[in-house]
mmCIF file of C-alpha atoms in Angstrom:
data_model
loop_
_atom_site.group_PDB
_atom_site.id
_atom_site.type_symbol
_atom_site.label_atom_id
_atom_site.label_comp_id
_atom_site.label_asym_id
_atom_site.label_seq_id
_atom_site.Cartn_x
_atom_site.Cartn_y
_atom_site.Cartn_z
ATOM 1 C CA UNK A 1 7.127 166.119 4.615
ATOM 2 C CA UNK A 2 7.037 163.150 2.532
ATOM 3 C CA UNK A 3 10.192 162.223 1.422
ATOM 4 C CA UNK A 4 9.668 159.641 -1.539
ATOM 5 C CA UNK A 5 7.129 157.777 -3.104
ATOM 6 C CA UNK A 6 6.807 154.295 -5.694
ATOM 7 C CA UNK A 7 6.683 154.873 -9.284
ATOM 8 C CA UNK A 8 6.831 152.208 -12.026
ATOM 9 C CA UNK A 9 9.723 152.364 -14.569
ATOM 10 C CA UNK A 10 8.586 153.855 -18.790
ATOM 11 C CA UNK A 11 12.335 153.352 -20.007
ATOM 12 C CA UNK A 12 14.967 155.784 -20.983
ATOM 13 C CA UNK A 13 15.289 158.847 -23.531
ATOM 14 C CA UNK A 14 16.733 161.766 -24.355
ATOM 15 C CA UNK A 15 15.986 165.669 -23.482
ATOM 16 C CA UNK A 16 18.032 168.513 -25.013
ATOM 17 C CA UNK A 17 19.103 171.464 -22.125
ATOM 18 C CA UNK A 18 18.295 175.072 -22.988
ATOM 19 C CA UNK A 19 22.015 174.813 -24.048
ATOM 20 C CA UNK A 20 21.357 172.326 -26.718
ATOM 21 C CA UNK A 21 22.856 169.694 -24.847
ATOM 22 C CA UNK A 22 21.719 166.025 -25.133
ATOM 23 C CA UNK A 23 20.671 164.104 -21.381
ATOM 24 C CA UNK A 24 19.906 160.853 -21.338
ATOM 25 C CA UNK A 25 17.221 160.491 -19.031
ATOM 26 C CA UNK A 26 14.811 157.917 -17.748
ATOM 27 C CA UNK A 27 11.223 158.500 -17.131
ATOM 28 C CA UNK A 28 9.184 157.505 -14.429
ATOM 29 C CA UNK A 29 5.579 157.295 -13.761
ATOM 30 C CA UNK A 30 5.792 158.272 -9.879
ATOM 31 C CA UNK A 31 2.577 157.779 -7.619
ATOM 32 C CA UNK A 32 0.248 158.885 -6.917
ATOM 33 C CA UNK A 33 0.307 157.118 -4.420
ATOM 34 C CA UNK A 34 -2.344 156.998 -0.815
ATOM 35 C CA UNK A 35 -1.301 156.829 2.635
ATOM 36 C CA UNK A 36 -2.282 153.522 3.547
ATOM 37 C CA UNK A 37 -0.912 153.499 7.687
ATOM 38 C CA UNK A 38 0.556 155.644 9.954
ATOM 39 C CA UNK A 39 3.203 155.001 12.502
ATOM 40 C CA UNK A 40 4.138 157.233 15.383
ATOM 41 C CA UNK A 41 6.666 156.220 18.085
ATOM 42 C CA UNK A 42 4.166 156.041 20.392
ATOM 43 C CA UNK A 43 2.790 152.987 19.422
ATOM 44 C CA UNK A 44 5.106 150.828 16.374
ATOM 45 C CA UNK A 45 7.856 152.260 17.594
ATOM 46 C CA UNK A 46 9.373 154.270 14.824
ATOM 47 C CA UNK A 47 7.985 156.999 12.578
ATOM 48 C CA UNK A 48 7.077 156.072 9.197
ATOM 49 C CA UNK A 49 4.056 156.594 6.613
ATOM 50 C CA UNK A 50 2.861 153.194 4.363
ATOM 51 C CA UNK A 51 2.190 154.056 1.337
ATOM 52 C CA UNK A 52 -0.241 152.326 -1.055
ATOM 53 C CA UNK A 53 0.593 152.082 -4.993
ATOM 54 C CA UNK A 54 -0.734 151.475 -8.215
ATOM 55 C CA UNK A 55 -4.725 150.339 -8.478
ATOM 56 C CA UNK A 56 -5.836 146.570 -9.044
ATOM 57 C CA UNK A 57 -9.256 145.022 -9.485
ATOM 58 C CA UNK A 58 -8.474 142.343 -7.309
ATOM 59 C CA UNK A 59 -7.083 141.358 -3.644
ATOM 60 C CA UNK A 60 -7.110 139.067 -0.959
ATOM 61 C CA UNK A 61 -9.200 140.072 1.978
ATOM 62 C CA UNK A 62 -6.816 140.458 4.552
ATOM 63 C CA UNK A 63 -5.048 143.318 2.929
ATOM 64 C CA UNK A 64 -8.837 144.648 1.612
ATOM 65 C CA UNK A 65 -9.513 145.205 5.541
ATOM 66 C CA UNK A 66 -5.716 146.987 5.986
ATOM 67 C CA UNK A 67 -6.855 149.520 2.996
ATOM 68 C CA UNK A 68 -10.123 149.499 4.357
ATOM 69 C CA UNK A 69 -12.058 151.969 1.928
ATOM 70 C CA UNK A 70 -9.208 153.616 0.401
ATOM 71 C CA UNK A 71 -8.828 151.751 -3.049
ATOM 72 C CA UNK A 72 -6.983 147.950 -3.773
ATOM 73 C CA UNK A 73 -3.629 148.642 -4.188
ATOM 74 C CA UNK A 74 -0.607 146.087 -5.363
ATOM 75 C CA UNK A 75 2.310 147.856 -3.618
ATOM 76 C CA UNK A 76 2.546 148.941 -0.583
ATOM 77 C CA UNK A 77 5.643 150.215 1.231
ATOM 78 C CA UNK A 78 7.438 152.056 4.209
ATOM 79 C CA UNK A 79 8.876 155.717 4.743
ATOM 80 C CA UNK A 80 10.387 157.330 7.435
ATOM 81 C CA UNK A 81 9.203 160.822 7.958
ATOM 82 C CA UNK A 82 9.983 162.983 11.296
ATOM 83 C CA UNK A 83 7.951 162.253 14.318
ATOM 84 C CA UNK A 84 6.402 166.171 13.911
ATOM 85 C CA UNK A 85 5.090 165.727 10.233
ATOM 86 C CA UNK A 86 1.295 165.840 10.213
ATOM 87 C CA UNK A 87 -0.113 162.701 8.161
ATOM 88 C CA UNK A 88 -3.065 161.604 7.495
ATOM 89 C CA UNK A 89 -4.461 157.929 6.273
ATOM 90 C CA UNK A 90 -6.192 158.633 2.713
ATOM 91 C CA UNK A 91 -3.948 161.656 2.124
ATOM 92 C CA UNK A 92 -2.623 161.835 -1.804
ATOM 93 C CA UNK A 93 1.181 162.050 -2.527
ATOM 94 C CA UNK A 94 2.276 162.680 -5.980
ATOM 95 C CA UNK A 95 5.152 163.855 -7.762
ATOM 96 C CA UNK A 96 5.249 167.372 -6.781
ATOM 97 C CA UNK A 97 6.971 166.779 -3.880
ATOM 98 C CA UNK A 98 10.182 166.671 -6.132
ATOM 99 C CA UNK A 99 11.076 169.718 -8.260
ATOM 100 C CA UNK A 100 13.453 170.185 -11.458
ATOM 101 C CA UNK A 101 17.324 170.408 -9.757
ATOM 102 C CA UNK A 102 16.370 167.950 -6.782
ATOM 103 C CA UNK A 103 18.705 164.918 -6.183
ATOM 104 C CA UNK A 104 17.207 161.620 -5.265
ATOM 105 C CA UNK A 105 18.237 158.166 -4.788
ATOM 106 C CA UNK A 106 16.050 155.419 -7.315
ATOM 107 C CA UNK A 107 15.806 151.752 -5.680
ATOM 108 C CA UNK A 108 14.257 148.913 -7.481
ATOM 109 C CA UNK A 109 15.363 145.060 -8.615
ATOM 110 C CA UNK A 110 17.623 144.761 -10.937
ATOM 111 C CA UNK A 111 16.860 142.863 -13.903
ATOM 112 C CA UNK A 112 17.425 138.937 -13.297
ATOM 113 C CA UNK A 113 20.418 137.063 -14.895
ATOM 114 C CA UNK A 114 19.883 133.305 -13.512
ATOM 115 C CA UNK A 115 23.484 131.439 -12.648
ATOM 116 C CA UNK A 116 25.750 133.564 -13.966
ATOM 117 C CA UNK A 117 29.262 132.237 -14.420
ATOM 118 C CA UNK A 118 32.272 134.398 -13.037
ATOM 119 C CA UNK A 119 33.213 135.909 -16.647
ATOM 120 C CA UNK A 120 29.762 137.835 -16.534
ATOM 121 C CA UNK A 121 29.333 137.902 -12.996
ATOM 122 C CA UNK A 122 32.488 139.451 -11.454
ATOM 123 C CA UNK A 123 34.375 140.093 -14.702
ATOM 124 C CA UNK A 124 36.823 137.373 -14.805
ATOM 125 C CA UNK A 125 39.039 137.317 -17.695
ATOM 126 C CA UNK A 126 38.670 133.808 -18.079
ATOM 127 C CA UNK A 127 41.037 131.676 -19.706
ATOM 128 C CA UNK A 128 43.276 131.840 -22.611
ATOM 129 C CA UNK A 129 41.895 131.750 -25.787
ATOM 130 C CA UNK A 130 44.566 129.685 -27.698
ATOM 131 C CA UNK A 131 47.372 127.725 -26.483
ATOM 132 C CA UNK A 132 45.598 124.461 -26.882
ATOM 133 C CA UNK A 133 43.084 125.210 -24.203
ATOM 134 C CA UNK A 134 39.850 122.755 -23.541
ATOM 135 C CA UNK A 135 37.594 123.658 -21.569
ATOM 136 C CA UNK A 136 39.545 126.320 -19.758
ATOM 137 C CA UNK A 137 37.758 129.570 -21.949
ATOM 138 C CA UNK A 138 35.034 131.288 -19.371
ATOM 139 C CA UNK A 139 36.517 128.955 -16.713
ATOM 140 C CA UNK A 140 36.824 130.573 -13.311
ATOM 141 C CA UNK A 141 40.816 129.685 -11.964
ATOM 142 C CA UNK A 142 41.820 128.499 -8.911
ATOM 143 C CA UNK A 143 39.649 129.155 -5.754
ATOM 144 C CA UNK A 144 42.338 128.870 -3.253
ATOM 145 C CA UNK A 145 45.795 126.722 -1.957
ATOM 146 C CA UNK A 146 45.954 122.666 -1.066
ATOM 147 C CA UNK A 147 46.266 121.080 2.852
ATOM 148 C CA UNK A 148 46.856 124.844 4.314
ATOM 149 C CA UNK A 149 44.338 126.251 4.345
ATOM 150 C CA UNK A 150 42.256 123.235 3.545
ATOM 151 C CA UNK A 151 39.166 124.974 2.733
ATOM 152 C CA UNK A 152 37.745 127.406 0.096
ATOM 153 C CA UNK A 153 37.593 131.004 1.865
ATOM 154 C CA UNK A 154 34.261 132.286 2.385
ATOM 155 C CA UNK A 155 33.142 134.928 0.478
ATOM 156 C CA UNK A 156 35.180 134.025 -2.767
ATOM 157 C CA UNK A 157 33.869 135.206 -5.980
ATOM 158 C CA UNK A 158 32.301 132.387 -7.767
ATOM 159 C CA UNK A 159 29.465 131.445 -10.690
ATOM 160 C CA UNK A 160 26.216 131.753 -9.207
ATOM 161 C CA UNK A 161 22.844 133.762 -9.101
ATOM 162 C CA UNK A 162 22.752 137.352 -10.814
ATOM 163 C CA UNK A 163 20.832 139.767 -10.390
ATOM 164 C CA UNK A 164 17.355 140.282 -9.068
ATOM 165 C CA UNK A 165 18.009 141.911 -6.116
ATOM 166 C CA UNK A 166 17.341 145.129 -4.576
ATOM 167 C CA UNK A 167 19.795 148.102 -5.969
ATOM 168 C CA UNK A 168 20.241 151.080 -4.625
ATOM 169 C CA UNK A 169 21.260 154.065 -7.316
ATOM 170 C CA UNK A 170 22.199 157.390 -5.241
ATOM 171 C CA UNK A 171 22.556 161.072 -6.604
ATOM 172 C CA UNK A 172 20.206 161.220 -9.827
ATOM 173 C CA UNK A 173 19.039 164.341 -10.730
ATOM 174 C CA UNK A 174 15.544 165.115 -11.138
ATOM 175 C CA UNK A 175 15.291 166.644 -15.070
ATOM 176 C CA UNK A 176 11.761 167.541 -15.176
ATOM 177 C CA UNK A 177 8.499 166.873 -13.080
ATOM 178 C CA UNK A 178 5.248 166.807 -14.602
ATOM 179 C CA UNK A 179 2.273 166.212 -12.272
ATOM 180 C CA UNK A 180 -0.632 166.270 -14.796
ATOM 181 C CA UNK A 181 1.058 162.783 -16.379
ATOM 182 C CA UNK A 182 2.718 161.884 -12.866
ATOM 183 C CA UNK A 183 5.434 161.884 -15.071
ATOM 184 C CA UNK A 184 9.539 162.418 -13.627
ATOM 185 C CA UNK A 185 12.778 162.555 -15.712
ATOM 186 C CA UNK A 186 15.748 161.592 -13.723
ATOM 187 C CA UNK A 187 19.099 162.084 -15.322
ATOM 188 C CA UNK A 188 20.934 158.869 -15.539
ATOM 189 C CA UNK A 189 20.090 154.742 -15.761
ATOM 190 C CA UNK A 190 17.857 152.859 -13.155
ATOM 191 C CA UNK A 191 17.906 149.662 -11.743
ATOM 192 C CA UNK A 192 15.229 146.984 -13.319
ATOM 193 C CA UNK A 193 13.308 146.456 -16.443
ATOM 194 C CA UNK A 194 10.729 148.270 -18.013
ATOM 195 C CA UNK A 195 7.633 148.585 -15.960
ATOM 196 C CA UNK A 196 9.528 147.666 -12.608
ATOM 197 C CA UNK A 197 8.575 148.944 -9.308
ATOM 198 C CA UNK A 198 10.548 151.687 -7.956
ATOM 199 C CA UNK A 199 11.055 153.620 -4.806
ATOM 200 C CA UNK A 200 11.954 156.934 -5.372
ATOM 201 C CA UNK A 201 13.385 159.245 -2.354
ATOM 202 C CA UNK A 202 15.157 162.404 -1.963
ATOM 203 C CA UNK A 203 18.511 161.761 -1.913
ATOM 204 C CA UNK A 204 20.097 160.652 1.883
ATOM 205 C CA UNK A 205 23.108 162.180 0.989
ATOM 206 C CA UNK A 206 21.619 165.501 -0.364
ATOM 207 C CA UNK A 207 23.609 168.018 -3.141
ATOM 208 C CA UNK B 1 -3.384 155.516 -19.011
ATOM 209 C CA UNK B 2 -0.191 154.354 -19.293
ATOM 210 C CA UNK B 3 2.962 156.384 -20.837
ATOM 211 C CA UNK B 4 4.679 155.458 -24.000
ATOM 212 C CA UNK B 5 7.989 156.119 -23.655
ATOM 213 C CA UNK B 6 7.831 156.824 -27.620
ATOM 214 C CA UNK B 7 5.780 159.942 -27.524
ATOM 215 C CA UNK B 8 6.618 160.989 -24.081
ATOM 216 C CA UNK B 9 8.647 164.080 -24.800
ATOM 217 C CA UNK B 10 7.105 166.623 -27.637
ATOM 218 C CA UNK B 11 8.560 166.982 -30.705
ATOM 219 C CA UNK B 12 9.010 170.236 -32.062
ATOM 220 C CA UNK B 13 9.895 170.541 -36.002
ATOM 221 C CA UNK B 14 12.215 172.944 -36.732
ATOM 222 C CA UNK B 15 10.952 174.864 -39.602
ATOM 223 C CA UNK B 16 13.967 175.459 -41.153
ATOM 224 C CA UNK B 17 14.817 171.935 -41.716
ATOM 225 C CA UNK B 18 14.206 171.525 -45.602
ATOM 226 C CA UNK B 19 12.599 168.096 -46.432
ATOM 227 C CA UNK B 20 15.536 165.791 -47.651
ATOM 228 C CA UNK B 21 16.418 161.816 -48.209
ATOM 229 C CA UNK B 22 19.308 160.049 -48.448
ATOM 230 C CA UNK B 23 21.462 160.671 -50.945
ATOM 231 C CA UNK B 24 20.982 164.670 -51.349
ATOM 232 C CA UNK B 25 23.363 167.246 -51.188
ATOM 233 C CA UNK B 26 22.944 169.590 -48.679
ATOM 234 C CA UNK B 27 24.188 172.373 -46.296
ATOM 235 C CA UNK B 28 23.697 172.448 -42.829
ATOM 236 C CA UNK B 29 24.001 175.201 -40.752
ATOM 237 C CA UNK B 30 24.855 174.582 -36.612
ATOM 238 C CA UNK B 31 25.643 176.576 -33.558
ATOM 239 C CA UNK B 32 29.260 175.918 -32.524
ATOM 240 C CA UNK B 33 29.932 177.121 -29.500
ATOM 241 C CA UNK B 34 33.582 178.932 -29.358
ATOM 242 C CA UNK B 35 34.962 179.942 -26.013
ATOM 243 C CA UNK B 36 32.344 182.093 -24.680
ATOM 244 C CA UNK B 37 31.114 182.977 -28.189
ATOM 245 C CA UNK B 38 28.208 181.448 -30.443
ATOM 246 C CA UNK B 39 28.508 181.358 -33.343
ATOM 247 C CA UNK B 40 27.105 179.067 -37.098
ATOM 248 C CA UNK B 41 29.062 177.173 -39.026
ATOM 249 C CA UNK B 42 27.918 175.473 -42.455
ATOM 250 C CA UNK B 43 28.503 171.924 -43.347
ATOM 251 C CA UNK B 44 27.735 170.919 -46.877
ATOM 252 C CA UNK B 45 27.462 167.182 -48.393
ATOM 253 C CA UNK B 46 25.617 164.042 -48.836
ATOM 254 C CA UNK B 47 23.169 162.531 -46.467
ATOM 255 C CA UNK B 48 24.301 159.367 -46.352
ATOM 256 C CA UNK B 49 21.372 158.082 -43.724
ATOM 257 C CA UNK B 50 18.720 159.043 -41.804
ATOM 258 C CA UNK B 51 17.394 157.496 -38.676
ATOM 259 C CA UNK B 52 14.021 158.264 -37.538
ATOM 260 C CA UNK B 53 14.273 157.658 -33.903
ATOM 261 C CA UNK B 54 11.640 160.187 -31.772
ATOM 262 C CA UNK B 55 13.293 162.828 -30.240
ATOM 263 C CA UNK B 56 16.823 161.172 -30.844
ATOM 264 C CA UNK B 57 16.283 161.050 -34.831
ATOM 265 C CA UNK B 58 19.551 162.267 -36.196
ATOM 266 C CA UNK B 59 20.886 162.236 -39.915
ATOM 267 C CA UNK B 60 24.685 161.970 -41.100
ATOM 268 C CA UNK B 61 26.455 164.318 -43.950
ATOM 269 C CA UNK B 62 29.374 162.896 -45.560
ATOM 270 C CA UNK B 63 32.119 165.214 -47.648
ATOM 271 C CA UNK B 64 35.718 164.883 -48.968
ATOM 272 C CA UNK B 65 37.534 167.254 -46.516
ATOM 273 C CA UNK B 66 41.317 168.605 -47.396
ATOM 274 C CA UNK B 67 43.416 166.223 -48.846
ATOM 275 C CA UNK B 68 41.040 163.873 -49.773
ATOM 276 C CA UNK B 69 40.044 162.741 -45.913
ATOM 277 C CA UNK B 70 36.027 161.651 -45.687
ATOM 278 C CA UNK B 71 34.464 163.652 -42.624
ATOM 279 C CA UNK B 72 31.169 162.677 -41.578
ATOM 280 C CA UNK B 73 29.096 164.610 -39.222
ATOM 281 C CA UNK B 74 26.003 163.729 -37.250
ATOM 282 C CA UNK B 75 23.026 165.922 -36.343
ATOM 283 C CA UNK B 76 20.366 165.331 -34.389
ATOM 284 C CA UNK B 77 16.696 166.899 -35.765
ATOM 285 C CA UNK B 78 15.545 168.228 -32.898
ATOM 286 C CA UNK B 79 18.474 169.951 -31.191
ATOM 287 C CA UNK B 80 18.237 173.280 -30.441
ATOM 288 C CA UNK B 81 21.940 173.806 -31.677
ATOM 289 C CA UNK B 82 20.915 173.036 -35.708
ATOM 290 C CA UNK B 83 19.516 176.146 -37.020
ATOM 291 C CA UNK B 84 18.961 175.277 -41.036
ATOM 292 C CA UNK B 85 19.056 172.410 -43.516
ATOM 293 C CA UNK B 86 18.897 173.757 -46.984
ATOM 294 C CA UNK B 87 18.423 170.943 -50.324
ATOM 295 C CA UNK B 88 21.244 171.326 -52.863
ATOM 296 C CA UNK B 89 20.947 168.915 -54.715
ATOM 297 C CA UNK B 90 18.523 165.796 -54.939
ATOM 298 C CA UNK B 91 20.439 162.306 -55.466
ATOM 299 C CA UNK B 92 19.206 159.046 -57.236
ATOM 300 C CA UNK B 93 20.264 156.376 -54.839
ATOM 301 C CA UNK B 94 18.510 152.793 -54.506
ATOM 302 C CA UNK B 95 19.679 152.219 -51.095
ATOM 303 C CA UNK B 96 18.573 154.053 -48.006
ATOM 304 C CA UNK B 97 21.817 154.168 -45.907
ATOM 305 C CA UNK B 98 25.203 154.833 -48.074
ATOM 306 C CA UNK B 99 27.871 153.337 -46.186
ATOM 307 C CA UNK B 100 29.161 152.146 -49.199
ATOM 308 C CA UNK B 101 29.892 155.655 -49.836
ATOM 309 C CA UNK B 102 33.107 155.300 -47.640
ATOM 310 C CA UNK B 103 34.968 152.648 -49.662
ATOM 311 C CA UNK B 104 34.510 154.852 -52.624
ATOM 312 C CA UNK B 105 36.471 157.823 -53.887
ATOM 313 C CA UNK B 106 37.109 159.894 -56.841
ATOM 314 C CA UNK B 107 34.443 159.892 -59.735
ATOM 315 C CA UNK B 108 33.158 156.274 -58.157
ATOM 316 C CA UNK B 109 32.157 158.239 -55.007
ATOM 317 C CA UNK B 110 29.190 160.873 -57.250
ATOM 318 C CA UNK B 111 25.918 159.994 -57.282
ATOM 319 C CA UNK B 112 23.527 160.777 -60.024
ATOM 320 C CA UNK B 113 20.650 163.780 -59.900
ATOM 321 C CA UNK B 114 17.384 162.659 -59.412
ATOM 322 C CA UNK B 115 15.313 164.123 -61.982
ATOM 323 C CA UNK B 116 12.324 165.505 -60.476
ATOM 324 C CA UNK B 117 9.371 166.641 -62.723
ATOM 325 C CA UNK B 118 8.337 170.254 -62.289
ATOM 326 C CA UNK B 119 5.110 169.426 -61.406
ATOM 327 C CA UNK B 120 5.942 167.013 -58.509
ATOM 328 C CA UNK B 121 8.038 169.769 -57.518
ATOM 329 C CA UNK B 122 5.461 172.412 -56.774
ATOM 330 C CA UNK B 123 2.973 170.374 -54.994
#
């Protein structure tokens, strides 16, 4: 079995339960996606299926001879699957492999925020407001002590790049599955902007 | 083709939702759900907006509860929880959200009836 595929992120809404409860959900259009490459632990190694995502007119020739007649694809990525699983290149996977109640885990990039001072970046209070401050509003504080230790300490939180980087969200719950529009509602925020690649998996940790 | 996140989910008009603007008086009847029990419960007063938002469109009623406290409640159009909207009363407001509803009171706070010609009416 398959256990995720990529989907591209449509945004977020609402569904009401039979209860006439609100959910705020976000939809994604998941796969379908082909089975570009098989590995078996006989020969890469490991046991994983490559999957091949979203159509394109165009592509360089080295990956046009890895798809070989299969389609041109612009993603393609890796997932394990158990050594017995029978897969075949060309095979189709699509959203039905999830079903209304499942849990999965959504990972994509998160939406870029350029050098980010500590304020927005780790939440800093910043300085005081008043008090005849200069300069002092969004500043950051001290980063350490004087002659002992002598240094800054590695890892300390500081201004710097935000964002843009591969998040992992864990525990979603699938809403609704819709395979005619390749269409999934997950309960629940994703990582990235509108349109963004994500992975979608059944969930590691399960219910 | 791709999916529009604005007509992804199906709308289904409820057909007991009267037609009404800002501005009009009217009574709207809910599910409230009451320990284990269901049961409706009316709320009657002005519309003071109405936001058109897909599947998240919702309007707010406005009345003078006890001792002269405003309550405003919120519906949303397509929840299965409303179960009527009935027209009182038609306003004539200029304006289509009334917040300035809330810094009013007394006489200030009435609005005016529209005056709608019979024959507008029927058609």
């Amino acid at each position: 079995m398959i256990s995720g595929l990529m989907g591209r992120k449509i945004g977020m809404t609402q569904v009401f339960t039979p209860q006439g409860l609100v959910e705020p959900v976000t939809a994604i259009e998941a796969g379908p996606c082909v089975v570009a490459q098989v590995k078996r632990e006989a020969k890469e190694g490991y046991n994983a299926v490559q999957l091949a995502f979203d159509p394109v007119k165009r592509l360089n020739s080295p990956l046009k001879g890895h798809l070989k007649k299969l389609g041109l694809f612009r993603h393609l990525r890796e997932f394990p699957v158990a050594d017995s699983t029978p897969v075949e290149v060309g095979q189709v996977v699509d959203v039905s492999i999830f079903k209304e109640g499942d849990v999965v885990d959504v990972i994509g990039v998160s939406k870029g925020r350029g050098f980010a001072g500590a304020v927005k970046r780790h939440h800093f209070a910043g300085g005081p407001k008043t008090h005849g401050q200069s300069d002092r509003h969004r500043a950051p504080g001290s980063i350490g002590s004087t002659t002992t230790p002598g240094r800054v300490f590695k890892g300390l939180r500081m201004a710097g790049h935000m964002g843009h980087r591969r998040v992992t969200v864990q525990g979603l719950k699938v809403v609704q599955v819709e395979p005619q529009r390749n269409l999934l509602l997950v309960r629940g925020a994703v990582p990235g902007a509108t349109n963004g690649l994500l992975l979608v998996r059944k969930s590691i940790k399960g219910k | 083709m791709p999916l529009d996140i604005n007509n992804l989910v199906e709308l289904k008009p409820n057909p007991n939702i009267a037609a009404f603007s800002s501005g009009d008086t009217v009574r709207v009847s809910a599910k409230v759900v009451e320990g284990d029990k269901e049961r409706l419960q009316a709320f009657e007063g002005v519309v003071i907006r109405v936001r058109h938002q897909g599947i998240s469109s919702n309007f707010t009623v406005r009345r003078i509860g006890a001792h002269g406290v405003g309550v405003e409640r919120t519906f949303l159009f397509y929840s299965p929880r409303l179960e009527k909207v009935e027209t009182l009363r038609q306003g004539k407001v200029r304006r289509a959200k009334l917040y300035y509803l809330r810094g009013l009171t007394g006489k200030k706070a009435r609005l005016k009836e529209k005056i709608v010609s019979k024959r507008n009416n029927q058609s």
